[in-house]
Every structure is written in C-alpha cells, then in structure tokens.
Amino acid sequence: MMYKNWWKVLSVILVLFSVIGGLLIAVPALPILHESIRNLYYHVPMWFAMIIIYLVSVIYSIKYLGSGKENDDLIAVESVNTGIIFGFLGLGTGMIWANFTWGAPWPNDPKLNGSAIATLMYLAYIILRGSIDEEQKRAKISAIYNIFAFPIMVVLIFVLPRLTDSLHPGNGGNPGFGAYDLDSNMRYVFYPAVLGWILVATWIMTLRYRIRVLENKNNQIQ
Amino acid sequence: MKRFFSLTAIFFLVVQFAQAQSVEMAETLRSSGKIYVVVAVMALLFLGLFFYLFSIDRRLKKIEKDK
C-alpha cells in the first residue's frame, strides 16, 4: 500500500481540483469575509490532515506497545513529525486570515490557544524522544506519552472552544459553515480538499518513514 | 478606453449605492480576467511540488531495491 502509486495520484488530482476550483467556483457573498471565504479550502484541510496523521501516530504507538516492532515506533514518530508541519501551516494560514477578518493575527481565541498548546505538546514529544538514548525505552515511553497527548489535543482543539466563546464557525454558539454555504456549492470543493490533503500528509509521512528505515539499516551495519 | 473609465466610474458609483445591501467581492479582478493568471500560477506551483514528491519517491524506491 505504501509503495503503490494510485492514491498518490489521487491526492494530486484532489488537491489540484481544490486549488483551481477553490479559486474559480462561486462562493456566497458575505460581509467581512468577502473572497477570503475561499481560505476554507486551504486553511481548514491543514487541520484535518494534522488530526488524521496524529491519529495514525497514536494507532501505531498502541500497535508498538503490543508488538514491540521497531517499525511501528518509526511510523508513530514520523507521523508526529509530519503532523507538526501541518499544524504550523494551519497556524500560519489562520493567522493571515484572522489578521484580515478578525483584525488581529492572534485574537486570543480559545481555538487558537488550544491549537498552539497542542502543537507545543507534540514538540515536547520530539524532545522527549531526543532525551532518551536507549531505543526500546525511548519507543515505549514516547508511545505512552503519545497515547495521552492525542485525546488532550482533541479536547483542546475541538471540545473546549465549543464550550466557550470563539470566533470560529461552529464554536461557542456560532453557526457552523453549513449555515453560510446555503447552496452546498462549497462542499464540493471542501471535501475533496480535505481528503486530498490527508492523502498528501500520509504520502509525506510514508516518505519520511522509508528514509528512517534506511537510516536505521545503515546504522546497524556499523 | 474613455468609455471603459466612465463605465468603471459608473460601476463604482452603483456599487457605493448598493453597498448597503450587497457585499463587495472581487468582481473587478474577475471581470478583467486576471484571476486565471493566479489560478495558472497556483496550478503550476502545486504540480511542481507534487512532481518533486514523486521524484523523491522514485529515488527512495531505487535505494530500497539496492539494499
């Protein structure tokens, strides 16, 4: 599966469709947002890709604890490495969008703070790994950390902002995006974009994993 | 050209009058047709990026076969 090409081609088609369609297909005319509503096709999929790739990571961490296979641990760590990239891309794109619609790049929205804390938590995972020399110990401890980090990340990004006031749609009593997208036109671009970016993130993760496996083999020969 | 300017002037006036009800979108950008330049640039950018990912994939496959 990892070495097959069809899903990589599919990811290219979906993302390209979302880039072209996202710029050209009609969007609802709304005050404040204007054309920037199109950022929905580019900013939000970053977070979906991040969540799914972190989910992959936690699945492989659990798998590692059961199997003790080193490769399961390698998939877990490379998933986190990839997820962090998408987390930063999500934060950066969100800051640009917020600056022009909410008036400030960081308006202390609970969703922003939550996602920043979640990203720091995953950076701590990388630091934790770097601090343990013994391989099996490192894999085991970081797998357990990862299992705790995932639900906390979900709560920070998806649960807490919904309980308080938030500027994000669908949070803190705000209507969700479906309320703006009355003719459902945006869905036809949004869902392919989400799926496409999840596949791209998975692709990058598998590339990193394969490099890591090769590096491991090289290290063992010496 | 003169007619174009007067037309755009009228257009902006109409837009200003209509501002109370309608939301301003990138209509002038669209009508001038140059949005397609942006679309082309972004399409090329992403195609290039994906081509790069595929080339990394190919190189990795080669190394994996050698091992």
JSON list of N, CA, C and O in Angstrom, two decimals, chain A residues 3 5 8-9 12 15-16 19-20 23-24 27-31 34-35 38 197 200 203 207 210-211 214 218, chain B residues 23-27 30 35-36 38-39 42-44 46-47 49-50 53-54 56-58 60-61 63-64 67:
[
{"chain": "A", "resi": 3, "resn": "TYR", "atom": "N", "xyz": [3.78, 1.60, -1.07]},
{"chain": "A", "resi": 3, "resn": "TYR", "atom": "CA", "xyz": [4.59, 1.76, -2.28]},
{"chain": "A", "resi": 3, "resn": "TYR", "atom": "C", "xyz": [3.74, 1.93, -3.53]},
{"chain": "A", "resi": 3, "resn": "TYR", "atom": "O", "xyz": [4.25, 2.16, -4.60]},
{"chain": "A", "resi": 5, "resn": "ASN", "atom": "N", "xyz": [1.10, 3.62, -6.21]},
{"chain": "A", "resi": 5, "resn": "ASN", "atom": "CA", "xyz": [1.07, 4.98, -6.72]},
{"chain": "A", "resi": 5, "resn": "ASN", "atom": "C", "xyz": [-0.33, 5.58, -6.85]},
{"chain": "A", "resi": 5, "resn": "ASN", "atom": "O", "xyz": [-0.48, 6.79, -6.88]},
{"chain": "A", "resi": 8, "resn": "LYS", "atom": "N", "xyz": [-1.46, 8.24, -4.45]},
{"chain": "A", "resi": 8, "resn": "LYS", "atom": "CA", "xyz": [-0.67, 9.47, -4.55]},
{"chain": "A", "resi": 8, "resn": "LYS", "atom": "C", "xyz": [-1.17, 10.32, -5.71]},
{"chain": "A", "resi": 8, "resn": "LYS", "atom": "O", "xyz": [-1.30, 11.55, -5.61]},
{"chain": "A", "resi": 9, "resn": "VAL", "atom": "N", "xyz": [-1.46, 9.63, -6.85]},
{"chain": "A", "resi": 9, "resn": "VAL", "atom": "CA", "xyz": [-2.04, 10.35, -8.00]},
{"chain": "A", "resi": 9, "resn": "VAL", "atom": "C", "xyz": [-3.39, 10.95, -7.61]},
{"chain": "A", "resi": 9, "resn": "VAL", "atom": "O", "xyz": [-3.70, 12.10, -7.95]},
{"chain": "A", "resi": 12, "resn": "VAL", "atom": "N", "xyz": [-2.95, 14.10, -5.72]},
{"chain": "A", "resi": 12, "resn": "VAL", "atom": "CA", "xyz": [-2.58, 15.22, -6.61]},
{"chain": "A", "resi": 12, "resn": "VAL", "atom": "C", "xyz": [-3.82, 15.77, -7.29]},
{"chain": "A", "resi": 12, "resn": "VAL", "atom": "O", "xyz": [-4.05, 16.99, -7.33]},
{"chain": "A", "resi": 15, "resn": "VAL", "atom": "N", "xyz": [-6.11, 17.66, -4.69]},
{"chain": "A", "resi": 15, "resn": "VAL", "atom": "CA", "xyz": [-5.58, 18.96, -4.24]},
{"chain": "A", "resi": 15, "resn": "VAL", "atom": "C", "xyz": [-5.59, 19.97, -5.40]},
{"chain": "A", "resi": 15, "resn": "VAL", "atom": "O", "xyz": [-5.96, 21.13, -5.22]},
{"chain": "A", "resi": 16, "resn": "LEU", "atom": "N", "xyz": [-5.21, 19.51, -6.60]},
{"chain": "A", "resi": 16, "resn": "LEU", "atom": "CA", "xyz": [-5.23, 20.43, -7.75]},
{"chain": "A", "resi": 16, "resn": "LEU", "atom": "C", "xyz": [-6.66, 20.90, -8.02]},
{"chain": "A", "resi": 16, "resn": "LEU", "atom": "O", "xyz": [-6.89, 22.08, -8.31]},
{"chain": "A", "resi": 19, "resn": "VAL", "atom": "N", "xyz": [-7.48, 23.52, -5.55]},
{"chain": "A", "resi": 19, "resn": "VAL", "atom": "CA", "xyz": [-6.79, 24.80, -5.81]},
{"chain": "A", "resi": 19, "resn": "VAL", "atom": "C", "xyz": [-7.50, 25.56, -6.93]},
{"chain": "A", "resi": 19, "resn": "VAL", "atom": "O", "xyz": [-7.82, 26.75, -6.78]},
{"chain": "A", "resi": 20, "resn": "ILE", "atom": "N", "xyz": [-7.76, 24.86, -8.04]},
{"chain": "A", "resi": 20, "resn": "ILE", "atom": "CA", "xyz": [-8.37, 25.54, -9.18]},
{"chain": "A", "resi": 20, "resn": "ILE", "atom": "C", "xyz": [-9.84, 25.84, -8.91]},
{"chain": "A", "resi": 20, "resn": "ILE", "atom": "O", "xyz": [-10.31, 26.97, -9.06]},
{"chain": "A", "resi": 23, "resn": "LEU", "atom": "N", "xyz": [-10.54, 28.56, -6.35]},
{"chain": "A", "resi": 23, "resn": "LEU", "atom": "CA", "xyz": [-10.38, 29.95, -6.76]},
{"chain": "A", "resi": 23, "resn": "LEU", "atom": "C", "xyz": [-11.48, 30.39, -7.72]},
{"chain": "A", "resi": 23, "resn": "LEU", "atom": "O", "xyz": [-11.77, 31.58, -7.82]},
{"chain": "A", "resi": 24, "resn": "LEU", "atom": "N", "xyz": [-12.09, 29.44, -8.44]},
{"chain": "A", "resi": 24, "resn": "LEU", "atom": "CA", "xyz": [-12.99, 29.84, -9.52]},
{"chain": "A", "resi": 24, "resn": "LEU", "atom": "C", "xyz": [-14.47, 29.64, -9.21]},
{"chain": "A", "resi": 24, "resn": "LEU", "atom": "O", "xyz": [-15.30, 30.41, -9.67]},
{"chain": "A", "resi": 27, "resn": "VAL", "atom": "N", "xyz": [-18.73, 31.51, -4.62]},
{"chain": "A", "resi": 27, "resn": "VAL", "atom": "CA", "xyz": [-18.87, 31.37, -3.17]},
{"chain": "A", "resi": 27, "resn": "VAL", "atom": "C", "xyz": [-19.91, 32.36, -2.69]},
{"chain": "A", "resi": 27, "resn": "VAL", "atom": "O", "xyz": [-20.16, 33.37, -3.35]},
{"chain": "A", "resi": 28, "resn": "PRO", "atom": "N", "xyz": [-20.54, 32.09, -1.53]},
{"chain": "A", "resi": 28, "resn": "PRO", "atom": "CA", "xyz": [-21.52, 33.05, -1.01]},
{"chain": "A", "resi": 28, "resn": "PRO", "atom": "C", "xyz": [-20.87, 34.40, -0.69]},
{"chain": "A", "resi": 28, "resn": "PRO", "atom": "O", "xyz": [-19.73, 34.45, -0.21]},
{"chain": "A", "resi": 29, "resn": "ALA", "atom": "N", "xyz": [-21.59, 35.49, -1.02]},
{"chain": "A", "resi": 29, "resn": "ALA", "atom": "CA", "xyz": [-21.08, 36.83, -0.73]},
{"chain": "A", "resi": 29, "resn": "ALA", "atom": "C", "xyz": [-21.47, 37.20, 0.70]},
{"chain": "A", "resi": 29, "resn": "ALA", "atom": "O", "xyz": [-22.64, 37.34, 1.02]},
{"chain": "A", "resi": 30, "resn": "LEU", "atom": "N", "xyz": [-20.46, 37.33, 1.57]},
{"chain": "A", "resi": 30, "resn": "LEU", "atom": "CA", "xyz": [-20.72, 37.62, 2.97]},
{"chain": "A", "resi": 30, "resn": "LEU", "atom": "C", "xyz": [-19.92, 38.83, 3.42]},
{"chain": "A", "resi": 30, "resn": "LEU", "atom": "O", "xyz": [-18.80, 39.04, 2.94]},
{"chain": "A", "resi": 31, "resn": "PRO", "atom": "N", "xyz": [-20.49, 39.66, 4.31]},
{"chain": "A", "resi": 31, "resn": "PRO", "atom": "CA", "xyz": [-19.72, 40.78, 4.82]},
{"chain": "A", "resi": 31, "resn": "PRO", "atom": "C", "xyz": [-18.49, 40.28, 5.59]},
{"chain": "A", "resi": 31, "resn": "PRO", "atom": "O", "xyz": [-18.50, 39.15, 6.09]},
{"chain": "A", "resi": 34, "resn": "HIS", "atom": "N", "xyz": [-15.83, 38.33, 2.54]},
{"chain": "A", "resi": 34, "resn": "HIS", "atom": "CA", "xyz": [-15.64, 38.56, 1.10]},
{"chain": "A", "resi": 34, "resn": "HIS", "atom": "C", "xyz": [-15.02, 37.32, 0.45]},
{"chain": "A", "resi": 34, "resn": "HIS", "atom": "O", "xyz": [-15.40, 36.22, 0.78]},
{"chain": "A", "resi": 35, "resn": "GLU", "atom": "N", "xyz": [-14.03, 37.55, -0.43]},
{"chain": "A", "resi": 35, "resn": "GLU", "atom": "CA", "xyz": [-13.43, 36.41, -1.13]},
{"chain": "A", "resi": 35, "resn": "GLU", "atom": "C", "xyz": [-12.60, 35.54, -0.19]},
{"chain": "A", "resi": 35, "resn": "GLU", "atom": "O", "xyz": [-12.25, 34.42, -0.53]},
{"chain": "A", "resi": 38, "resn": "ARG", "atom": "N", "xyz": [-12.79, 31.75, 0.68]},
{"chain": "A", "resi": 38, "resn": "ARG", "atom": "CA", "xyz": [-12.13, 30.66, -0.05]},
{"chain": "A", "resi": 38, "resn": "ARG", "atom": "C", "xyz": [-11.00, 30.03, 0.76]},
{"chain": "A", "resi": 38, "resn": "ARG", "atom": "O", "xyz": [-10.55, 28.94, 0.45]},
{"chain": "A", "resi": 197, "resn": "TRP", "atom": "N", "xyz": [-5.65, 16.59, 1.00]},
{"chain": "A", "resi": 197, "resn": "TRP", "atom": "CA", "xyz": [-4.55, 16.98, 1.89]},
{"chain": "A", "resi": 197, "resn": "TRP", "atom": "C", "xyz": [-4.22, 15.88, 2.90]},
{"chain": "A", "resi": 197, "resn": "TRP", "atom": "O", "xyz": [-3.07, 15.73, 3.31]},
{"chain": "A", "resi": 200, "resn": "VAL", "atom": "N", "xyz": [-2.00, 13.66, 0.99]},
{"chain": "A", "resi": 200, "resn": "VAL", "atom": "CA", "xyz": [-0.67, 14.27, 0.82]},
{"chain": "A", "resi": 200, "resn": "VAL", "atom": "C", "xyz": [0.14, 14.12, 2.12]},
{"chain": "A", "resi": 200, "resn": "VAL", "atom": "O", "xyz": [1.32, 13.77, 2.09]},
{"chain": "A", "resi": 203, "resn": "TRP", "atom": "N", "xyz": [1.28, 10.64, 2.46]},
{"chain": "A", "resi": 203, "resn": "TRP", "atom": "CA", "xyz": [2.37, 10.42, 1.50]},
{"chain": "A", "resi": 203, "resn": "TRP", "atom": "C", "xyz": [3.70, 10.93, 2.07]},
{"chain": "A", "resi": 203, "resn": "TRP", "atom": "O", "xyz": [4.70, 10.20, 2.08]},
{"chain": "A", "resi": 207, "resn": "LEU", "atom": "N", "xyz": [7.08, 8.75, 3.09]},
{"chain": "A", "resi": 207, "resn": "LEU", "atom": "CA", "xyz": [8.43, 9.05, 2.57]},
{"chain": "A", "resi": 207, "resn": "LEU", "atom": "C", "xyz": [9.42, 9.18, 3.72]},
{"chain": "A", "resi": 207, "resn": "LEU", "atom": "O", "xyz": [10.52, 8.61, 3.70]},
{"chain": "A", "resi": 210, "resn": "ARG", "atom": "N", "xyz": [10.15, 5.79, 5.24]},
{"chain": "A", "resi": 210, "resn": "ARG", "atom": "CA", "xyz": [11.04, 4.95, 4.43]},
{"chain": "A", "resi": 210, "resn": "ARG", "atom": "C", "xyz": [12.49, 5.42, 4.55]},
{"chain": "A", "resi": 210, "resn": "ARG", "atom": "O", "xyz": [13.41, 4.60, 4.58]},
{"chain": "A", "resi": 211, "resn": "ILE", "atom": "N", "xyz": [12.68, 6.74, 4.60]},
{"chain": "A", "resi": 211, "resn": "ILE", "atom": "CA", "xyz": [14.04, 7.25, 4.80]},
{"chain": "A", "resi": 211, "resn": "ILE", "atom": "C", "xyz": [14.56, 6.80, 6.16]},
{"chain": "A", "resi": 211, "resn": "ILE", "atom": "O", "xyz": [15.70, 6.35, 6.31]},
{"chain": "A", "resi": 214, "resn": "LEU", "atom": "N", "xyz": [15.70, 3.21, 6.16]},
{"chain": "A", "resi": 214, "resn": "LEU", "atom": "CA", "xyz": [17.01, 3.07, 5.51]},
{"chain": "A", "resi": 214, "resn": "LEU", "atom": "C", "xyz": [18.13, 3.55, 6.43]},
{"chain": "A", "resi": 214, "resn": "LEU", "atom": "O", "xyz": [19.18, 2.90, 6.53]},
{"chain": "A", "resi": 218, "resn": "ASN", "atom": "N", "xyz": [21.35, 1.40, 7.86]},
{"chain": "A", "resi": 218, "resn": "ASN", "atom": "CA", "xyz": [22.74, 1.87, 7.74]},
{"chain": "A", "resi": 218, "resn": "ASN", "atom": "C", "xyz": [23.43, 1.90, 9.09]},
{"chain": "A", "resi": 218, "resn": "ASN", "atom": "O", "xyz": [24.59, 1.53, 9.22]},
{"chain": "B", "resi": 23, "resn": "VAL", "atom": "N", "xyz": [-22.62, 42.74, -0.80]},
{"chain": "B", "resi": 23, "resn": "VAL", "atom": "CA", "xyz": [-21.26, 42.60, -0.29]},
{"chain": "B", "resi": 23, "resn": "VAL", "atom": "C", "xyz": [-20.31, 42.67, -1.46]},
{"chain": "B", "resi": 23, "resn": "VAL", "atom": "O", "xyz": [-20.52, 42.04, -2.49]},
{"chain": "B", "resi": 24, "resn": "GLU", "atom": "N", "xyz": [-19.23, 43.42, -1.29]},
{"chain": "B", "resi": 24, "resn": "GLU", "atom": "CA", "xyz": [-18.29, 43.57, -2.38]},
{"chain": "B", "resi": 24, "resn": "GLU", "atom": "C", "xyz": [-17.41, 42.34, -2.49]},
{"chain": "B", "resi": 24, "resn": "GLU", "atom": "O", "xyz": [-16.77, 41.94, -1.53]},
{"chain": "B", "resi": 25, "resn": "MET", "atom": "N", "xyz": [-17.38, 41.74, -3.66]},
{"chain": "B", "resi": 25, "resn": "MET", "atom": "CA", "xyz": [-16.50, 40.62, -3.92]},
{"chain": "B", "resi": 25, "resn": "MET", "atom": "C", "xyz": [-15.48, 41.06, -4.96]},
{"chain": "B", "resi": 25, "resn": "MET", "atom": "O", "xyz": [-15.48, 42.21, -5.37]},
{"chain": "B", "resi": 26, "resn": "ALA", "atom": "N", "xyz": [-14.64, 40.14, -5.38]},
{"chain": "B", "resi": 26, "resn": "ALA", "atom": "CA", "xyz": [-13.56, 40.52, -6.30]},
{"chain": "B", "resi": 26, "resn": "ALA", "atom": "C", "xyz": [-14.06, 40.58, -7.73]},
{"chain": "B", "resi": 26, "resn": "ALA", "atom": "O", "xyz": [-13.51, 39.97, -8.63]},
{"chain": "B", "resi": 27, "resn": "GLU", "atom": "N", "xyz": [-15.14, 41.36, -7.96]},
{"chain": "B", "resi": 27, "resn": "GLU", "atom": "CA", "xyz": [-15.74, 41.36, -9.28]},
{"chain": "B", "resi": 27, "resn": "GLU", "atom": "C", "xyz": [-14.85, 41.99, -10.34]},
{"chain": "B", "resi": 27, "resn": "GLU", "atom": "O", "xyz": [-14.75, 41.50, -11.45]},
{"chain": "B", "resi": 30, "resn": "ARG", "atom": "N", "xyz": [-12.14, 39.67, -11.33]},
{"chain": "B", "resi": 30, "resn": "ARG", "atom": "CA", "xyz": [-12.67, 38.60, -12.13]},
{"chain": "B", "resi": 30, "resn": "ARG", "atom": "C", "xyz": [-12.97, 39.06, -13.55]},
{"chain": "B", "resi": 30, "resn": "ARG", "atom": "O", "xyz": [-12.64, 38.39, -14.52]},
{"chain": "B", "resi": 35, "resn": "ILE", "atom": "N", "xyz": [-7.84, 36.70, -12.79]},
{"chain": "B", "resi": 35, "resn": "ILE", "atom": "CA", "xyz": [-7.87, 35.66, -11.76]},
{"chain": "B", "resi": 35, "resn": "ILE", "atom": "C", "xyz": [-7.27, 34.38, -12.32]},
{"chain": "B", "resi": 35, "resn": "ILE", "atom": "O", "xyz": [-6.64, 33.60, -11.61]},
{"chain": "B", "resi": 36, "resn": "TYR", "atom": "N", "xyz": [-7.41, 34.19, -13.64]},
{"chain": "B", "resi": 36, "resn": "TYR", "atom": "CA", "xyz": [-6.89, 32.96, -14.24]},
{"chain": "B", "resi": 36, "resn": "TYR", "atom": "C", "xyz": [-5.37, 32.92, -14.21]},
{"chain": "B", "resi": 36, "resn": "TYR", "atom": "O", "xyz": [-4.77, 31.85, -14.23]},
{"chain": "B", "resi": 38, "resn": "VAL", "atom": "N", "xyz": [-3.67, 33.89, -11.63]},
{"chain": "B", "resi": 38, "resn": "VAL", "atom": "CA", "xyz": [-3.40, 33.34, -10.29]},
{"chain": "B", "resi": 38, "resn": "VAL", "atom": "C", "xyz": [-3.65, 31.84, -10.28]},
{"chain": "B", "resi": 38, "resn": "VAL", "atom": "O", "xyz": [-2.86, 31.06, -9.73]},
{"chain": "B", "resi": 39, "resn": "VAL", "atom": "N", "xyz": [-4.74, 31.43, -10.93]},
{"chain": "B", "resi": 39, "resn": "VAL", "atom": "CA", "xyz": [-5.07, 30.00, -10.98]},
{"chain": "B", "resi": 39, "resn": "VAL", "atom": "C", "xyz": [-3.94, 29.24, -11.67]},
{"chain": "B", "resi": 39, "resn": "VAL", "atom": "O", "xyz": [-3.50, 28.19, -11.18]},
{"chain": "B", "resi": 42, "resn": "MET", "atom": "N", "xyz": [-0.86, 29.04, -9.39]},
{"chain": "B", "resi": 42, "resn": "MET", "atom": "CA", "xyz": [-1.00, 28.09, -8.29]},
{"chain": "B", "resi": 42, "resn": "MET", "atom": "C", "xyz": [-1.03, 26.66, -8.78]},
{"chain": "B", "resi": 42, "resn": "MET", "atom": "O", "xyz": [-0.49, 25.77, -8.13]},
{"chain": "B", "resi": 43, "resn": "ALA", "atom": "N", "xyz": [-1.65, 26.44, -9.95]},
{"chain": "B", "resi": 43, "resn": "ALA", "atom": "CA", "xyz": [-1.66, 25.09, -10.50]},
{"chain": "B", "resi": 43, "resn": "ALA", "atom": "C", "xyz": [-0.23, 24.64, -10.81]},
{"chain": "B", "resi": 43, "resn": "ALA", "atom": "O", "xyz": [0.15, 23.52, -10.47]},
{"chain": "B", "resi": 44, "resn": "LEU", "atom": "N", "xyz": [0.55, 25.52, -11.41]},
{"chain": "B", "resi": 44, "resn": "LEU", "atom": "CA", "xyz": [1.95, 25.18, -11.71]},
{"chain": "B", "resi": 44, "resn": "LEU", "atom": "C", "xyz": [2.73, 24.90, -10.43]},
{"chain": "B", "resi": 44, "resn": "LEU", "atom": "O", "xyz": [3.48, 23.93, -10.33]},
{"chain": "B", "resi": 46, "resn": "PHE", "atom": "N", "xyz": [1.66, 23.87, -7.50]},
{"chain": "B", "resi": 46, "resn": "PHE", "atom": "CA", "xyz": [1.33, 22.60, -6.87]},
{"chain": "B", "resi": 46, "resn": "PHE", "atom": "C", "xyz": [1.80, 21.42, -7.71]},
{"chain": "B", "resi": 46, "resn": "PHE", "atom": "O", "xyz": [2.28, 20.42, -7.19]},
{"chain": "B", "resi": 47, "resn": "LEU", "atom": "N", "xyz": [1.67, 21.56, -9.05]},
{"chain": "B", "resi": 47, "resn": "LEU", "atom": "CA", "xyz": [2.17, 20.49, -9.92]},
{"chain": "B", "resi": 47, "resn": "LEU", "atom": "C", "xyz": [3.67, 20.29, -9.70]},
{"chain": "B", "resi": 47, "resn": "LEU", "atom": "O", "xyz": [4.14, 19.15, -9.59]},
{"chain": "B", "resi": 49, "resn": "LEU", "atom": "N", "xyz": [5.39, 20.98, -7.03]},
{"chain": "B", "resi": 49, "resn": "LEU", "atom": "CA", "xyz": [5.58, 20.40, -5.70]},
{"chain": "B", "resi": 49, "resn": "LEU", "atom": "C", "xyz": [5.32, 18.90, -5.72]},
{"chain": "B", "resi": 49, "resn": "LEU", "atom": "O", "xyz": [6.10, 18.11, -5.15]},
{"chain": "B", "resi": 50, "resn": "PHE", "atom": "N", "xyz": [4.26, 18.49, -6.41]},
{"chain": "B", "resi": 50, "resn": "PHE", "atom": "CA", "xyz": [3.92, 17.07, -6.44]},
{"chain": "B", "resi": 50, "resn": "PHE", "atom": "C", "xyz": [4.92, 16.30, -7.29]},
{"chain": "B", "resi": 50, "resn": "PHE", "atom": "O", "xyz": [5.26, 15.16, -6.98]},
{"chain": "B", "resi": 53, "resn": "LEU", "atom": "N", "xyz": [7.69, 15.57, -5.04]},
{"chain": "B", "resi": 53, "resn": "LEU", "atom": "CA", "xyz": [7.39, 14.45, -4.14]},
{"chain": "B", "resi": 53, "resn": "LEU", "atom": "C", "xyz": [7.54, 13.12, -4.87]},
{"chain": "B", "resi": 53, "resn": "LEU", "atom": "O", "xyz": [8.11, 12.17, -4.33]},
{"chain": "B", "resi": 54, "resn": "PHE", "atom": "N", "xyz": [7.04, 13.07, -6.11]},
{"chain": "B", "resi": 54, "resn": "PHE", "atom": "CA", "xyz": [7.16, 11.82, -6.88]},
{"chain": "B", "resi": 54, "resn": "PHE", "atom": "C", "xyz": [8.62, 11.49, -7.15]},
{"chain": "B", "resi": 54, "resn": "PHE", "atom": "O", "xyz": [9.01, 10.31, -7.11]},
{"chain": "B", "resi": 56, "resn": "ILE", "atom": "N", "xyz": [11.19, 12.24, -5.27]},
{"chain": "B", "resi": 56, "resn": "ILE", "atom": "CA", "xyz": [11.76, 11.70, -4.02]},
{"chain": "B", "resi": 56, "resn": "ILE", "atom": "C", "xyz": [11.34, 10.23, -3.86]},
{"chain": "B", "resi": 56, "resn": "ILE", "atom": "O", "xyz": [12.15, 9.37, -3.51]},
{"chain": "B", "resi": 57, "resn": "ASP", "atom": "N", "xyz": [10.07, 9.98, -4.17]},
{"chain": "B", "resi": 57, "resn": "ASP", "atom": "CA", "xyz": [9.53, 8.63, -4.06]},
{"chain": "B", "resi": 57, "resn": "ASP", "atom": "C", "xyz": [10.33, 7.66, -4.95]},
{"chain": "B", "resi": 57, "resn": "ASP", "atom": "O", "xyz": [10.71, 6.57, -4.52]},
{"chain": "B", "resi": 58, "resn": "ARG", "atom": "N", "xyz": [10.57, 8.11, -6.18]},
{"chain": "B", "resi": 58, "resn": "ARG", "atom": "CA", "xyz": [11.31, 7.26, -7.13]},
{"chain": "B", "resi": 58, "resn": "ARG", "atom": "C", "xyz": [12.72, 6.97, -6.63]},
{"chain": "B", "resi": 58, "resn": "ARG", "atom": "O", "xyz": [13.20, 5.83, -6.69]},
{"chain": "B", "resi": 60, "resn": "LEU", "atom": "N", "xyz": [13.80, 7.00, -3.60]},
{"chain": "B", "resi": 60, "resn": "LEU", "atom": "CA", "xyz": [13.74, 6.10, -2.44]},
{"chain": "B", "resi": 60, "resn": "LEU", "atom": "C", "xyz": [13.56, 4.65, -2.90]},
{"chain": "B", "resi": 60, "resn": "LEU", "atom": "O", "xyz": [14.21, 3.75, -2.38]},
{"chain": "B", "resi": 61, "resn": "LYS", "atom": "N", "xyz": [12.68, 4.45, -3.88]},
{"chain": "B", "resi": 61, "resn": "LYS", "atom": "CA", "xyz": [12.42, 3.10, -4.39]},
{"chain": "B", "resi": 61, "resn": "LYS", "atom": "C", "xyz": [13.72, 2.47, -4.89]},
{"chain": "B", "resi": 61, "resn": "LYS", "atom": "O", "xyz": [13.98, 1.29, -4.67]},
{"chain": "B", "resi": 63, "resn": "ILE", "atom": "N", "xyz": [16.84, 3.18, -3.95]},
{"chain": "B", "resi": 63, "resn": "ILE", "atom": "CA", "xyz": [17.72, 2.84, -2.83]},
{"chain": "B", "resi": 63, "resn": "ILE", "atom": "C", "xyz": [17.21, 1.60, -2.11]},
{"chain": "B", "resi": 63, "resn": "ILE", "atom": "O", "xyz": [17.98, 0.72, -1.73]},
{"chain": "B", "resi": 64, "resn": "GLU", "atom": "N", "xyz": [15.88, 1.52, -1.96]},
{"chain": "B", "resi": 64, "resn": "GLU", "atom": "CA", "xyz": [15.30, 0.37, -1.25]},
{"chain": "B", "resi": 64, "resn": "GLU", "atom": "C", "xyz": [15.57, -0.93, -2.01]},
{"chain": "B", "resi": 64, "resn": "GLU", "atom": "O", "xyz": [15.76, -1.98, -1.41]},
{"chain": "B", "resi": 67, "resn": "LYS", "atom": "N", "xyz": [19.19, -2.28, -1.45]},
{"chain": "B", "resi": 67, "resn": "LYS", "atom": "CA", "xyz": [19.51, -2.82, -0.11]},
{"chain": "B", "resi": 67, "resn": "LYS", "atom": "C", "xyz": [19.29, -4.32, -0.06]},
{"chain": "B", "resi": 67, "resn": "LYS", "atom": "O", "xyz": [18.31, -4.83, -0.56]}
]
